[in-house]
PDB file of C-alpha atoms in Angstrom:
ATOM      1  CA  MET A  14       7.283  -5.048 -17.996  1.00 88.00           C
ATOM      2  CA  LEU A  15       6.720  -2.191 -15.545  1.00 92.00           C
ATOM      3  CA  LYS A  16       3.920  -0.833 -17.732  1.00 93.00           C
ATOM      4  CA  ARG A  17       2.206  -4.228 -17.650  1.00 93.00           C
ATOM      5  CA  ILE A  18       2.551  -4.476 -13.856  1.00 96.00           C
ATOM      6  CA  TYR A  19       1.116  -0.977 -13.395  1.00 95.00           C
ATOM      7  CA  SER A  20      -1.835  -1.876 -15.623  1.00 95.00           C
ATOM      8  CA  TYR A  21      -3.154  -4.175 -12.879  1.00 96.00           C
ATOM      9  CA  PHE A  22      -3.451  -1.393 -10.315  1.00 97.00           C
ATOM     10  CA  LYS A  23      -6.870   0.174  -9.822  1.00 97.00           C
ATOM     11  CA  ASP A  24      -7.607   3.474  -8.096  1.00 98.00           C
ATOM     12  CA  GLN A  25      -8.179   1.492  -4.889  1.00 98.00           C
ATOM     13  CA  GLN A  26      -7.785  -2.188  -4.088  1.00 97.00           C
ATOM     14  CA  ILE A  27      -7.051  -4.483  -1.180  1.00 98.00           C
ATOM     15  CA  VAL A  28      -3.482  -5.732  -0.809  1.00 99.00           C
ATOM     16  CA  TYR A  29      -1.786  -7.623   2.011  1.00 99.00           C
ATOM     17  CA  LEU A  30       0.838  -5.389   3.615  1.00 98.00           C
ATOM     18  CA  ALA A  31       3.795  -6.859   5.514  1.00 98.00           C
ATOM     19  CA  THR A  32       5.805  -4.897   8.046  1.00 98.00           C
ATOM     20  CA  SER A  33       8.368  -6.019  10.602  1.00 96.00           C
ATOM     21  CA  ASP A  34       7.729  -6.001  14.347  1.00 93.00           C
ATOM     22  CA  LYS A  35      11.340  -6.488  15.415  1.00 89.00           C
ATOM     23  CA  VAL A  36      11.859 -10.159  14.434  1.00 89.00           C
ATOM     24  CA  GLN A  37       8.195 -10.994  13.760  1.00 94.00           C
ATOM     25  CA  PRO A  38       6.580 -10.240  10.378  1.00 95.00           C
ATOM     26  CA  ARG A  39       3.099  -8.690  10.555  1.00 97.00           C
ATOM     27  CA  VAL A  40       0.659  -8.927   7.646  1.00 98.00           C
ATOM     28  CA  ARG A  41      -2.693  -7.191   7.319  1.00 97.00           C
ATOM     29  CA  PRO A  42      -5.115  -6.191   4.566  1.00 98.00           C
ATOM     30  CA  VAL A  43      -5.037  -2.518   3.597  1.00 98.00           C
ATOM     31  CA  THR A  44      -6.455  -0.435   0.781  1.00 98.00           C
ATOM     32  CA  LEU A  45      -3.760   0.564  -1.682  1.00 99.00           C
ATOM     33  CA  ILE A  46      -4.588   3.877  -3.355  1.00 99.00           C
ATOM     34  CA  HIS A  47      -3.103   4.499  -6.813  1.00 98.00           C
ATOM     35  CA  LYS A  48      -3.323   8.139  -7.875  1.00 97.00           C
ATOM     36  CA  ASN A  49      -1.354   9.907 -10.606  1.00 94.00           C
ATOM     37  CA  GLY A  50       1.266   7.153 -10.738  1.00 94.00           C
ATOM     38  CA  ARG A  51       1.869   7.261  -6.978  1.00 98.00           C
ATOM     39  CA  PHE A  52       0.813   4.794  -4.278  1.00 99.00           C
ATOM     40  CA  PHE A  53      -0.662   5.549  -0.859  1.00 99.00           C
ATOM     41  CA  ILE A  54      -2.199   3.903   2.193  1.00 98.00           C
ATOM     42  CA  ILE A  55      -4.471   5.677   4.670  1.00 98.00           C
ATOM     43  CA  THR A  56      -3.974   4.447   8.218  1.00 96.00           C
ATOM     44  CA  GLY A  57      -4.291   5.355  11.882  1.00 92.00           C
ATOM     45  CA  ALA A  58      -7.930   4.486  12.590  1.00 88.00           C
ATOM     46  CA  ARG A  59      -6.958   2.021  15.304  1.00 84.00           C
ATOM     47  CA  GLY A  60      -4.601   3.937  17.538  1.00 86.00           C
ATOM     48  CA  GLY A  61      -3.251   6.799  15.460  1.00 88.00           C
ATOM     49  CA  ALA A  62       0.478   7.330  15.914  1.00 90.00           C
ATOM     50  CA  SER A  63       0.520   4.495  18.465  1.00 88.00           C
ATOM     51  CA  SER A  64      -0.893   1.884  16.091  1.00 92.00           C
ATOM     52  CA  GLY A  65       1.298  -1.154  15.560  1.00 91.00           C
ATOM     53  CA  LYS A  66       1.607  -0.560  11.834  1.00 95.00           C
ATOM     54  CA  LEU A  67       2.876   3.015  12.239  1.00 96.00           C
ATOM     55  CA  LEU A  68       5.268   2.116  15.049  1.00 95.00           C
ATOM     56  CA  GLN A  69       6.690  -0.706  12.928  1.00 96.00           C
ATOM     57  CA  ILE A  70       7.101   1.550   9.880  1.00 97.00           C
ATOM     58  CA  LYS A  71       8.789   4.269  11.938  1.00 96.00           C
ATOM     59  CA  GLU A  72      11.279   1.680  13.205  1.00 96.00           C
ATOM     60  CA  ASN A  73      11.751  -0.018   9.819  1.00 97.00           C
ATOM     61  CA  PRO A  74      10.164   1.602   6.747  1.00 98.00           C
ATOM     62  CA  ARG A  75      10.818  -1.439   4.508  1.00 98.00           C
ATOM     63  CA  ILE A  76       7.530  -3.055   3.459  1.00 98.00           C
ATOM     64  CA  GLU A  77       6.211  -5.634   1.066  1.00 98.00           C
ATOM     65  CA  TYR A  78       2.696  -6.168  -0.187  1.00 99.00           C
ATOM     66  CA  TYR A  79       0.948  -8.894  -2.143  1.00 99.00           C
ATOM     67  CA  LEU A  80      -1.781  -8.430  -4.742  1.00 98.00           C
ATOM     68  CA  THR A  81      -3.588 -11.466  -6.151  1.00 97.00           C
ATOM     69  CA  LEU A  82      -4.242 -11.325  -9.895  1.00 96.00           C
ATOM     70  CA  GLU A  83      -7.270 -13.391 -10.833  1.00 89.00           C
ATOM     71  CA  ASN A  84      -8.826 -14.514 -14.065  1.00 86.00           C
ATOM     72  CA  GLU A  85     -11.362 -17.205 -14.876  1.00 82.00           C
ATOM     73  CA  ASP A  86      -8.876 -20.068 -15.064  1.00 86.00           C
ATOM     74  CA  SER A  87      -5.950 -19.272 -12.774  1.00 90.00           C
ATOM     75  CA  ASN A  88      -4.264 -16.771 -10.505  1.00 94.00           C
ATOM     76  CA  GLY A  89      -1.102 -14.749 -10.629  1.00 96.00           C
ATOM     77  CA  PHE A  90       0.347 -12.152  -8.303  1.00 98.00           C
ATOM     78  CA  ILE A  91       2.303  -8.976  -7.805  1.00 98.00           C
ATOM     79  CA  ARG A  92       4.664  -8.815  -4.846  1.00 98.00           C
ATOM     80  CA  ALA A  93       5.969  -5.306  -4.375  1.00 98.00           C
ATOM     81  CA  GLU A  94       8.863  -4.245  -2.177  1.00 98.00           C
ATOM     82  CA  GLY A  95       9.594  -0.723  -1.110  1.00 98.00           C
ATOM     83  CA  GLU A  96       9.561   1.831   1.653  1.00 99.00           C
ATOM     84  CA  ALA A  97       6.647   3.517   3.371  1.00 99.00           C
ATOM     85  CA  LYS A  98       6.989   7.172   4.301  1.00 98.00           C
ATOM     86  CA  ILE A  99       4.563   9.279   6.336  1.00 98.00           C
ATOM     87  CA  VAL A 100       3.278  12.133   4.166  1.00 98.00           C
ATOM     88  CA  GLU A 101       3.484  15.514   5.918  1.00 97.00           C
ATOM     89  CA  ASP A 102       2.446  17.726   2.960  1.00 98.00           C
ATOM     90  CA  PRO A 103      -1.004  19.125   3.925  1.00 98.00           C
ATOM     91  CA  ILE A 104      -2.062  19.638   0.296  1.00 98.00           C
ATOM     92  CA  LEU A 105      -1.309  16.036  -0.673  1.00 98.00           C
ATOM     93  CA  ARG A 106      -2.909  14.732   2.550  1.00 98.00           C
ATOM     94  CA  ALA A 107      -6.092  16.674   1.717  1.00 98.00           C
ATOM     95  CA  GLU A 108      -6.064  15.603  -1.945  1.00 98.00           C
ATOM     96  CA  ILE A 109      -5.968  11.910  -1.046  1.00 98.00           C
ATOM     97  CA  TYR A 110      -8.444  12.312   1.832  1.00 98.00           C
ATOM     98  CA  ASP A 111     -10.926  14.097  -0.440  1.00 97.00           C
ATOM     99  CA  SER A 112     -10.596  11.477  -3.187  1.00 96.00           C
ATOM    100  CA  VAL A 113     -11.272   8.470  -0.923  1.00 97.00           C
ATOM    101  CA  ASN A 114     -14.930   8.403   0.122  1.00 95.00           C
ATOM    102  CA  TRP A 115     -14.503   5.964   2.993  1.00 96.00           C
ATOM    103  CA  ALA A 116     -11.771   8.078   4.671  1.00 97.00           C
ATOM    104  CA  LYS A 117     -14.486  10.260   6.202  1.00 96.00           C
ATOM    105  CA  ASP A 118     -15.971   7.192   7.921  1.00 96.00           C
ATOM    106  CA  TYR A 119     -12.796   6.852   9.988  1.00 95.00           C
ATOM    107  CA  PHE A 120     -11.529  10.435  10.207  1.00 96.00           C
ATOM    108  CA  LYS A 121     -14.092  13.260  10.378  1.00 96.00           C
ATOM    109  CA  THR A 122     -11.628  15.803   8.970  1.00 96.00           C
ATOM    110  CA  VAL A 123      -8.303  15.764   7.162  1.00 97.00           C
ATOM    111  CA  ASP A 124      -6.812  17.319  10.322  1.00 96.00           C
ATOM    112  CA  HIS A 125      -7.968  14.458  12.555  1.00 96.00           C
ATOM    113  CA  PRO A 126      -4.991  13.568  14.796  1.00 96.00           C
ATOM    114  CA  ASP A 127      -5.236   9.848  13.958  1.00 96.00           C
ATOM    115  CA  TYR A 128      -5.251  10.332  10.151  1.00 97.00           C
ATOM    116  CA  PHE A 129      -1.954   9.269   8.632  1.00 97.00           C
ATOM    117  CA  LEU A 130      -1.123   8.994   4.965  1.00 98.00           C
ATOM    118  CA  LEU A 131       1.697   6.708   3.865  1.00 99.00           C
ATOM    119  CA  GLU A 132       3.341   6.935   0.472  1.00 99.00           C
ATOM    120  CA  ILE A 133       4.841   3.740  -0.897  1.00 99.00           C
ATOM    121  CA  LYS A 134       8.049   4.104  -2.908  1.00 98.00           C
ATOM    122  CA  HIS A 135       8.617   0.863  -4.790  1.00 98.00           C
ATOM    123  CA  THR A 136      12.064  -0.680  -5.161  1.00 98.00           C
ATOM    124  CA  SER A 137      11.096  -3.903  -6.954  1.00 98.00           C
ATOM    125  CA  PHE A 138       8.229  -6.064  -8.155  1.00 98.00           C
ATOM    126  CA  LYS A 139       7.887  -9.815  -8.524  1.00 98.00           C
ATOM    127  CA  TYR A 140       5.154 -10.668 -10.991  1.00 97.00           C
ATOM    128  CA  ARG A 141       3.469 -13.805 -12.262  1.00 96.00           C
ATOM    129  CA  ASN A 142       0.872 -13.411 -14.959  1.00 93.00           C
ATOM    130  CA  PRO A 143      -2.266 -15.528 -14.412  1.00 93.00           C
ATOM    131  CA  GLY A 144      -1.925 -18.782 -16.302  1.00 90.00           C
ATOM    132  CA  GLU A 145       1.863 -18.650 -16.482  1.00 92.00           C
ATOM    133  CA  TYR A 146       4.495 -20.380 -14.368  1.00 93.00           C
ATOM    134  CA  GLU A 147       7.453 -18.028 -14.631  1.00 95.00           C
ATOM    135  CA  VAL A 148       7.941 -15.351 -11.971  1.00 96.00           C
ATOM    136  CA  LEU A 149       9.506 -12.173 -13.358  1.00 95.00           C
ATOM    137  CA  GLU A 150      11.337  -9.539 -11.346  1.00 95.00           C
ATOM    138  CA  GLN A 151      11.480  -5.829 -12.110  1.00 94.00           C
ATOM    139  CA  ILE A 152      13.769  -3.481 -10.199  1.00 94.00           C
ATOM    140  CA  VAL A 153      12.416   0.067 -10.080  1.00 93.00           C
TER     141      VAL A 153
END
């Protein structure tokens, strides 16, 4: 099942990321980057290290995101749970920055102080194939 779930991920796509702001959930659209079997999010454009998203992740790295799966007749979804970790490795930071054209619109260089790269380490997926009723769960 994991292979089927991974088949829905593109190089880049919008997902809805949930973090926790103490007792209040916070959800926002982000671009999920899938590269070499790993998952990343570029962030920091609105406040750098002081942005709400980064402060929430530093306090509680547990995240969930939602990806809608669409076809002509019906929808399905992938709900992924995991942890977000700030990437410190300068080579990986540069590799992702260089592979995402729009990153340069927000951060003029890979060394920009507001550029943060998050890596998502999945712990589980909930998946419903478009056109089906059953929700399947896959622990990673």
